[in-house]
Amino acid sequence: MWTLPILIVGVTILLSIPLGLYMAGVLDGRRRAPGLLRSVEDRIDTGPQDWKQYAGSMLLWNVITFVIAFLVMQFQAYLPLNPDNKGTLSPTTVFNTLCSFLSNTNLQHYSGEVHLSYFSQLVVICWKQFHTPAIGLACLVAVIRGLRGDTHMGNFYVDLWRSTVYVLLPVSTIVAVLLIVGGMPMTLEGNAKIATVEAGAMGTDESGAAKPQEIARGPVAAIVAIKQLGTNGGGFFGPNSTHPYENPNSWTNFLECVCIILIPMACVVMFGRMLSNMRHAAIVFGVMLIFLSTFIAWGVYFDSMHPNPALTAHSATSYDVPDASAPDGKRVVALPELAGLPVDQELGNLEGKELRFGTSAGPTWAAMTTCTSNGSVNAMHDSLNPLAGLTPLSGMWLNCNFGGVGVGLINMLIYLIVAVFLAGLMVGRTPEYLGKKVEGREMKLAMLALLIHPLMVLGPTGLFTALEWGAKSTNNPGPHGFSEILYEFTSASANNGSGFEGLADGYGFADNPSAPPYGAHWDIACGLVMLLSRFVPIIAPLAFAGSLAAKKRTPFTVGTLRTDTLTFGFILLGTIVLVGALLVLPAAVLGPIAEHLGPLPFGG
Amino acid sequence: MNHLRSNLWLLGLTLLLCCVVYPGFLLAVGKVALSDKSEGSLIRDAGGTPIGSRLIAQPFTGDQYFQPRPSAVGYNAVATGGTNWGSANPMLRDRVARQLGPIVKYGAGPRKGQLVGPDIEKWFQEDRYGGKSGIVAQWAEMHSGFAANWAKADPLNGAYIATWQEAHPDAVAEWKKANPEAGDPKPEDLAGSFFTGFSKENPGKFPSAVERPSADGKTEKVIEPVAEGTDIQGIFFDMWRLEHVDANLLPVPADMVMASGSGMDPHITLKNAEYQLDRIAAKWAETTKRENAQVRGEVEAMLKAGSESPLGGIVGVPLVNVLEINLALREKYGEK
């Protein structure tokens, strides 16, 4: 049960150390690329930038790529590489998808094999999946330069180029080749048409002839490799890495799992190397690892070691429901007893799980994909046991435990500052971080970056829950329906992209006859949330780092709060738990915890 | 101007590298070195026609074949997915109970190995639940959602209610009175009163589809009150179970009744395969006119030899690839 998560985390830690050191070398410019690549760097270098210029270049690049990708996706029906004749998507779904892939969220209101041509997959999806994590890495490197006290923050274009071409491309190529060896398709052929072994097993057409089983395929390996490595998560197929073509066996599952956290872990190593402060990085790494391990253990315990409670016995219960029209203001709802169904659930909850990955693979992946902002899945999160559903939700609520490529560590930095600030208040000294005083302006920026996330989660969740927009879109009754809404905005705001996918949340093709009634509302709301929650927590820390960089370094004395000790590790841990719990606990109680307490099943 | 130049260079080069060179290289690797896998691990028959992918579940219904896990999308491999039903969703429990009714067997005791289905039918025909008569009426009252779903599940069901509706204008009038602005009721709106009435008029029966010879010599499906069949065994299994909590039933391996995430899971657990083994062995023994025990032994050996565990056995349980084992069965016992 525990072998799989321990192996995955252990192997990834080992790989992340050399990768992190390599990244520090090439991204910081200490190791220069050979001739031709170096001349490209010279051509795109616009010179040293301060934080405003850096953020400006970053926004400019985002606007340009948004427009190009929008045009390609909107007009995919008229572009090449479309063997299965995919039609035109609704503009709201294109808008959502582009916000999603621009913000490294990769929330999918479409279903890959249904809605996208190979051209859209390769040009929009694949391209975005490369350069959005590269933007995260670039901004992280810039922030670290600021913290280090460099006179400028580097050049955005050069950082973007280095992240894409020296880090993401080579690692993805290796992973993709391994995935093809593991059995993943990589072809431009259209759907395969299969004559089923039992003739007519897929039904018959009007003339009585047996229907074939059509199997969607495509250039899967190229997209899955970078999807996993870049904390992207936008799968080739609708059900993501549960699909056998997107995750053919237990070995590819292992590799894909390692890829989810590899670069986020390496970022912390790079952070330590660039600051020449490995002890501080180790403390941060340790705190992140504690959260990751806890979430994995929680998920595995409640999902793989407990049966699905839908099938177990429940005694008769009754609830008092407030009801203004009833004589004494309440109505009694009595629920009959339920017998246990004769199902052998020794492997835990198997609804929405694939068998070939190993028993605890689903919740293990669920924790990793949400601690980082990946958002790919190898099991349906919507069907996790009620308490196990807290694992992915909590990972995204905190969103800093390894987190997205680059941006995860930037988020953690905000918590670091808050921890330093709290510790400073407790001992009555002006808080310092890395030898620089943290003052009012920095705290305001940190708070802005910290609070945008809960605001973007709870605000829209409240709005959609109160209106029919949410209530008419859920696939499950009661608290689980609320969890679906909560999960969607949590995922959008955490730039994660996984989902309680039962939610009817996207419009689909422009001429979709059975479009969900509020598909367009979801498309637009989630799109806006993703954009705000992407750029505010990147730009505020850039400003913050720029502001620290300009300050004089204060001398290190016995009274200085050290950030490389176990004590500081505990303060950081406590801060994250406290702030995280204060922000989202009420919502958690209304969703997964209420669901766990019953009634199960709810109605019917 | 500098920025424009940088952006253009970056656009051109990243598009070239990420969208042309990178996938192009991988396509070449796939084509040259791994063409079978890169095209989807298709299995072809002697004539070269693809008859399946070893990675993709294919539906099997015949008794002679192992059956894959249930699929939320009907094994449609161009629109894959799971149910996305949480534990609190009553549809999940109902779906599992319906699957269980026709397949569950007694465990220990004198009736070990016998199906419970016939006993459910016998209990159903007596038409008493919780000390009151009218099982179907009580079911529809407790599970108004399932009753309404029945009305929508098949056009024949809806038509059957519509016919009933014409003979019972009072029920329509009552519904219209309760819902003055809704217009005429749809079949699912009247499902509750339909089943209540049906239960009174047809005690111990449930409306199910039966095949009949039609006027033009073919068979056609019609809905009729029936007293036995998989509908009754499935829909009323949960109620039967509550009144027979002491019956010792053999637990069914969970993967037999729980749908996979993709709807395409090509595997079942070895335990699940062994649970299905009796049915399969009996059928092949019948078609090949051989000793049942001998065929059973052979198939069991094939299962054991063909099973594999994740990561070489260090995580998870032994699994059987359904398509591969079924092709092996056809090869061994089928018509040559």
JSON list of C-alpha atoms in Angstrom, two decimals, chain B residues 24-121:
[
{"chain": "B", "resi": 24, "resn": "GLY", "atom": "CA", "xyz": [8.42, 15.58, -35.36]},
{"chain": "B", "resi": 25, "resn": "PHE", "atom": "CA", "xyz": [11.32, 13.83, -33.67]},
{"chain": "B", "resi": 26, "resn": "LEU", "atom": "CA", "xyz": [8.93, 11.79, -31.53]},
{"chain": "B", "resi": 27, "resn": "LEU", "atom": "CA", "xyz": [6.79, 10.87, -34.52]},
{"chain": "B", "resi": 28, "resn": "ALA", "atom": "CA", "xyz": [9.92, 9.65, -36.24]},
{"chain": "B", "resi": 29, "resn": "VAL", "atom": "CA", "xyz": [10.97, 7.62, -33.21]},
{"chain": "B", "resi": 30, "resn": "GLY", "atom": "CA", "xyz": [7.50, 6.12, -33.05]},
{"chain": "B", "resi": 31, "resn": "LYS", "atom": "CA", "xyz": [7.36, 5.34, -36.76]},
{"chain": "B", "resi": 32, "resn": "VAL", "atom": "CA", "xyz": [10.82, 3.87, -37.07]},
{"chain": "B", "resi": 33, "resn": "ALA", "atom": "CA", "xyz": [11.45, 2.09, -33.80]},
{"chain": "B", "resi": 34, "resn": "LEU", "atom": "CA", "xyz": [8.10, 1.50, -32.12]},
{"chain": "B", "resi": 35, "resn": "SER", "atom": "CA", "xyz": [5.45, 1.48, -34.82]},
{"chain": "B", "resi": 36, "resn": "ASP", "atom": "CA", "xyz": [3.17, -1.04, -33.10]},
{"chain": "B", "resi": 37, "resn": "LYS", "atom": "CA", "xyz": [2.99, 0.91, -29.87]},
{"chain": "B", "resi": 38, "resn": "SER", "atom": "CA", "xyz": [2.93, 4.34, -31.44]},
{"chain": "B", "resi": 39, "resn": "GLU", "atom": "CA", "xyz": [-0.15, 3.43, -33.47]},
{"chain": "B", "resi": 40, "resn": "GLY", "atom": "CA", "xyz": [-2.12, 2.33, -30.43]},
{"chain": "B", "resi": 41, "resn": "SER", "atom": "CA", "xyz": [-1.06, -1.29, -29.71]},
{"chain": "B", "resi": 42, "resn": "LEU", "atom": "CA", "xyz": [-3.62, -2.66, -32.11]},
{"chain": "B", "resi": 43, "resn": "ILE", "atom": "CA", "xyz": [-4.21, -6.41, -32.41]},
{"chain": "B", "resi": 44, "resn": "ARG", "atom": "CA", "xyz": [-4.89, -7.63, -35.95]},
{"chain": "B", "resi": 45, "resn": "ASP", "atom": "CA", "xyz": [-6.45, -10.84, -37.20]},
{"chain": "B", "resi": 46, "resn": "ALA", "atom": "CA", "xyz": [-4.81, -13.07, -39.80]},
{"chain": "B", "resi": 47, "resn": "GLY", "atom": "CA", "xyz": [-6.10, -10.82, -42.61]},
{"chain": "B", "resi": 48, "resn": "GLY", "atom": "CA", "xyz": [-4.61, -7.68, -41.03]},
{"chain": "B", "resi": 49, "resn": "THR", "atom": "CA", "xyz": [-7.92, -6.17, -39.90]},
{"chain": "B", "resi": 50, "resn": "PRO", "atom": "CA", "xyz": [-7.63, -4.57, -36.47]},
{"chain": "B", "resi": 51, "resn": "ILE", "atom": "CA", "xyz": [-9.83, -6.44, -33.98]},
{"chain": "B", "resi": 52, "resn": "GLY", "atom": "CA", "xyz": [-8.93, -4.50, -30.87]},
{"chain": "B", "resi": 53, "resn": "SER", "atom": "CA", "xyz": [-6.27, -2.68, -28.92]},
{"chain": "B", "resi": 54, "resn": "ARG", "atom": "CA", "xyz": [-4.64, -4.46, -26.05]},
{"chain": "B", "resi": 55, "resn": "LEU", "atom": "CA", "xyz": [-4.88, -1.22, -24.10]},
{"chain": "B", "resi": 56, "resn": "ILE", "atom": "CA", "xyz": [-8.55, -0.49, -24.71]},
{"chain": "B", "resi": 57, "resn": "ALA", "atom": "CA", "xyz": [-11.48, -2.39, -23.21]},
{"chain": "B", "resi": 58, "resn": "GLN", "atom": "CA", "xyz": [-13.90, -3.91, -25.68]},
{"chain": "B", "resi": 59, "resn": "PRO", "atom": "CA", "xyz": [-17.41, -4.98, -24.69]},
{"chain": "B", "resi": 60, "resn": "PHE", "atom": "CA", "xyz": [-18.09, -8.72, -24.31]},
{"chain": "B", "resi": 61, "resn": "THR", "atom": "CA", "xyz": [-21.51, -10.06, -23.44]},
{"chain": "B", "resi": 62, "resn": "GLY", "atom": "CA", "xyz": [-21.45, -13.76, -24.41]},
{"chain": "B", "resi": 63, "resn": "ASP", "atom": "CA", "xyz": [-21.22, -16.40, -21.67]},
{"chain": "B", "resi": 64, "resn": "GLN", "atom": "CA", "xyz": [-18.12, -17.87, -23.29]},
{"chain": "B", "resi": 65, "resn": "TYR", "atom": "CA", "xyz": [-16.06, -14.70, -22.73]},
{"chain": "B", "resi": 66, "resn": "PHE", "atom": "CA", "xyz": [-14.70, -12.85, -19.73]},
{"chain": "B", "resi": 67, "resn": "GLN", "atom": "CA", "xyz": [-16.43, -9.53, -19.32]},
{"chain": "B", "resi": 68, "resn": "PRO", "atom": "CA", "xyz": [-14.55, -6.27, -18.74]},
{"chain": "B", "resi": 69, "resn": "ARG", "atom": "CA", "xyz": [-15.29, -3.77, -15.98]},
{"chain": "B", "resi": 70, "resn": "PRO", "atom": "CA", "xyz": [-18.43, -1.68, -16.39]},
{"chain": "B", "resi": 71, "resn": "SER", "atom": "CA", "xyz": [-17.92, 1.42, -18.53]},
{"chain": "B", "resi": 72, "resn": "ALA", "atom": "CA", "xyz": [-19.62, 4.74, -17.86]},
{"chain": "B", "resi": 73, "resn": "VAL", "atom": "CA", "xyz": [-19.46, 5.54, -21.60]},
{"chain": "B", "resi": 74, "resn": "GLY", "atom": "CA", "xyz": [-20.50, 2.20, -23.07]},
{"chain": "B", "resi": 75, "resn": "TYR", "atom": "CA", "xyz": [-16.91, 1.44, -24.21]},
{"chain": "B", "resi": 76, "resn": "ASN", "atom": "CA", "xyz": [-17.08, 4.36, -26.62]},
{"chain": "B", "resi": 77, "resn": "ALA", "atom": "CA", "xyz": [-13.39, 5.06, -27.22]},
{"chain": "B", "resi": 78, "resn": "VAL", "atom": "CA", "xyz": [-13.95, 8.40, -28.92]},
{"chain": "B", "resi": 79, "resn": "ALA", "atom": "CA", "xyz": [-15.70, 9.96, -25.90]},
{"chain": "B", "resi": 80, "resn": "THR", "atom": "CA", "xyz": [-14.12, 8.35, -22.87]},
{"chain": "B", "resi": 81, "resn": "GLY", "atom": "CA", "xyz": [-14.77, 9.04, -19.19]},
{"chain": "B", "resi": 82, "resn": "GLY", "atom": "CA", "xyz": [-15.97, 7.85, -15.81]},
{"chain": "B", "resi": 83, "resn": "THR", "atom": "CA", "xyz": [-19.28, 8.25, -14.02]},
{"chain": "B", "resi": 84, "resn": "ASN", "atom": "CA", "xyz": [-17.99, 11.02, -11.72]},
{"chain": "B", "resi": 85, "resn": "TRP", "atom": "CA", "xyz": [-20.47, 9.79, -9.14]},
{"chain": "B", "resi": 86, "resn": "GLY", "atom": "CA", "xyz": [-19.55, 10.39, -5.53]},
{"chain": "B", "resi": 87, "resn": "SER", "atom": "CA", "xyz": [-20.40, 8.01, -2.71]},
{"chain": "B", "resi": 88, "resn": "ALA", "atom": "CA", "xyz": [-23.40, 10.13, -1.80]},
{"chain": "B", "resi": 89, "resn": "ASN", "atom": "CA", "xyz": [-24.92, 9.73, -5.24]},
{"chain": "B", "resi": 90, "resn": "PRO", "atom": "CA", "xyz": [-27.83, 7.27, -4.99]},
{"chain": "B", "resi": 91, "resn": "MET", "atom": "CA", "xyz": [-27.29, 6.28, -8.63]},
{"chain": "B", "resi": 92, "resn": "LEU", "atom": "CA", "xyz": [-24.00, 4.65, -7.69]},
{"chain": "B", "resi": 93, "resn": "ARG", "atom": "CA", "xyz": [-25.51, 2.30, -5.13]},
{"chain": "B", "resi": 94, "resn": "ASP", "atom": "CA", "xyz": [-28.46, 1.60, -7.40]},
{"chain": "B", "resi": 95, "resn": "ARG", "atom": "CA", "xyz": [-26.25, 0.77, -10.37]},
{"chain": "B", "resi": 96, "resn": "VAL", "atom": "CA", "xyz": [-24.16, -1.63, -8.30]},
{"chain": "B", "resi": 97, "resn": "ALA", "atom": "CA", "xyz": [-27.22, -3.29, -6.77]},
{"chain": "B", "resi": 98, "resn": "ARG", "atom": "CA", "xyz": [-28.73, -3.83, -10.23]},
{"chain": "B", "resi": 99, "resn": "GLN", "atom": "CA", "xyz": [-25.53, -5.42, -11.46]},
{"chain": "B", "resi": 100, "resn": "LEU", "atom": "CA", "xyz": [-25.35, -7.63, -8.39]},
{"chain": "B", "resi": 101, "resn": "GLY", "atom": "CA", "xyz": [-28.87, -9.09, -8.38]},
{"chain": "B", "resi": 102, "resn": "PRO", "atom": "CA", "xyz": [-28.46, -11.39, -11.39]},
{"chain": "B", "resi": 103, "resn": "ILE", "atom": "CA", "xyz": [-24.92, -12.54, -10.54]},
{"chain": "B", "resi": 104, "resn": "VAL", "atom": "CA", "xyz": [-24.68, -12.90, -6.76]},
{"chain": "B", "resi": 105, "resn": "LYS", "atom": "CA", "xyz": [-24.39, -16.44, -5.40]},
{"chain": "B", "resi": 106, "resn": "TYR", "atom": "CA", "xyz": [-24.83, -17.94, -1.97]},
{"chain": "B", "resi": 107, "resn": "GLY", "atom": "CA", "xyz": [-21.62, -18.39, 0.01]},
{"chain": "B", "resi": 108, "resn": "ALA", "atom": "CA", "xyz": [-21.40, -21.01, 2.73]},
{"chain": "B", "resi": 109, "resn": "GLY", "atom": "CA", "xyz": [-24.35, -23.24, 3.65]},
{"chain": "B", "resi": 110, "resn": "PRO", "atom": "CA", "xyz": [-26.47, -25.83, 1.88]},
{"chain": "B", "resi": 111, "resn": "ARG", "atom": "CA", "xyz": [-27.11, -23.61, -1.15]},
{"chain": "B", "resi": 112, "resn": "LYS", "atom": "CA", "xyz": [-23.48, -22.68, -1.69]},
{"chain": "B", "resi": 113, "resn": "GLY", "atom": "CA", "xyz": [-22.78, -21.61, -5.27]},
{"chain": "B", "resi": 114, "resn": "GLN", "atom": "CA", "xyz": [-26.44, -21.21, -6.29]},
{"chain": "B", "resi": 115, "resn": "LEU", "atom": "CA", "xyz": [-27.65, -17.90, -7.70]},
{"chain": "B", "resi": 116, "resn": "VAL", "atom": "CA", "xyz": [-29.86, -15.80, -5.43]},
{"chain": "B", "resi": 117, "resn": "GLY", "atom": "CA", "xyz": [-31.78, -14.44, -8.43]},
{"chain": "B", "resi": 118, "resn": "PRO", "atom": "CA", "xyz": [-34.57, -17.06, -8.36]},
{"chain": "B", "resi": 119, "resn": "ASP", "atom": "CA", "xyz": [-35.11, -16.44, -4.64]},
{"chain": "B", "resi": 120, "resn": "ILE", "atom": "CA", "xyz": [-35.42, -12.73, -5.26]},
{"chain": "B", "resi": 121, "resn": "GLU", "atom": "CA", "xyz": [-38.11, -13.47, -7.86]}
]
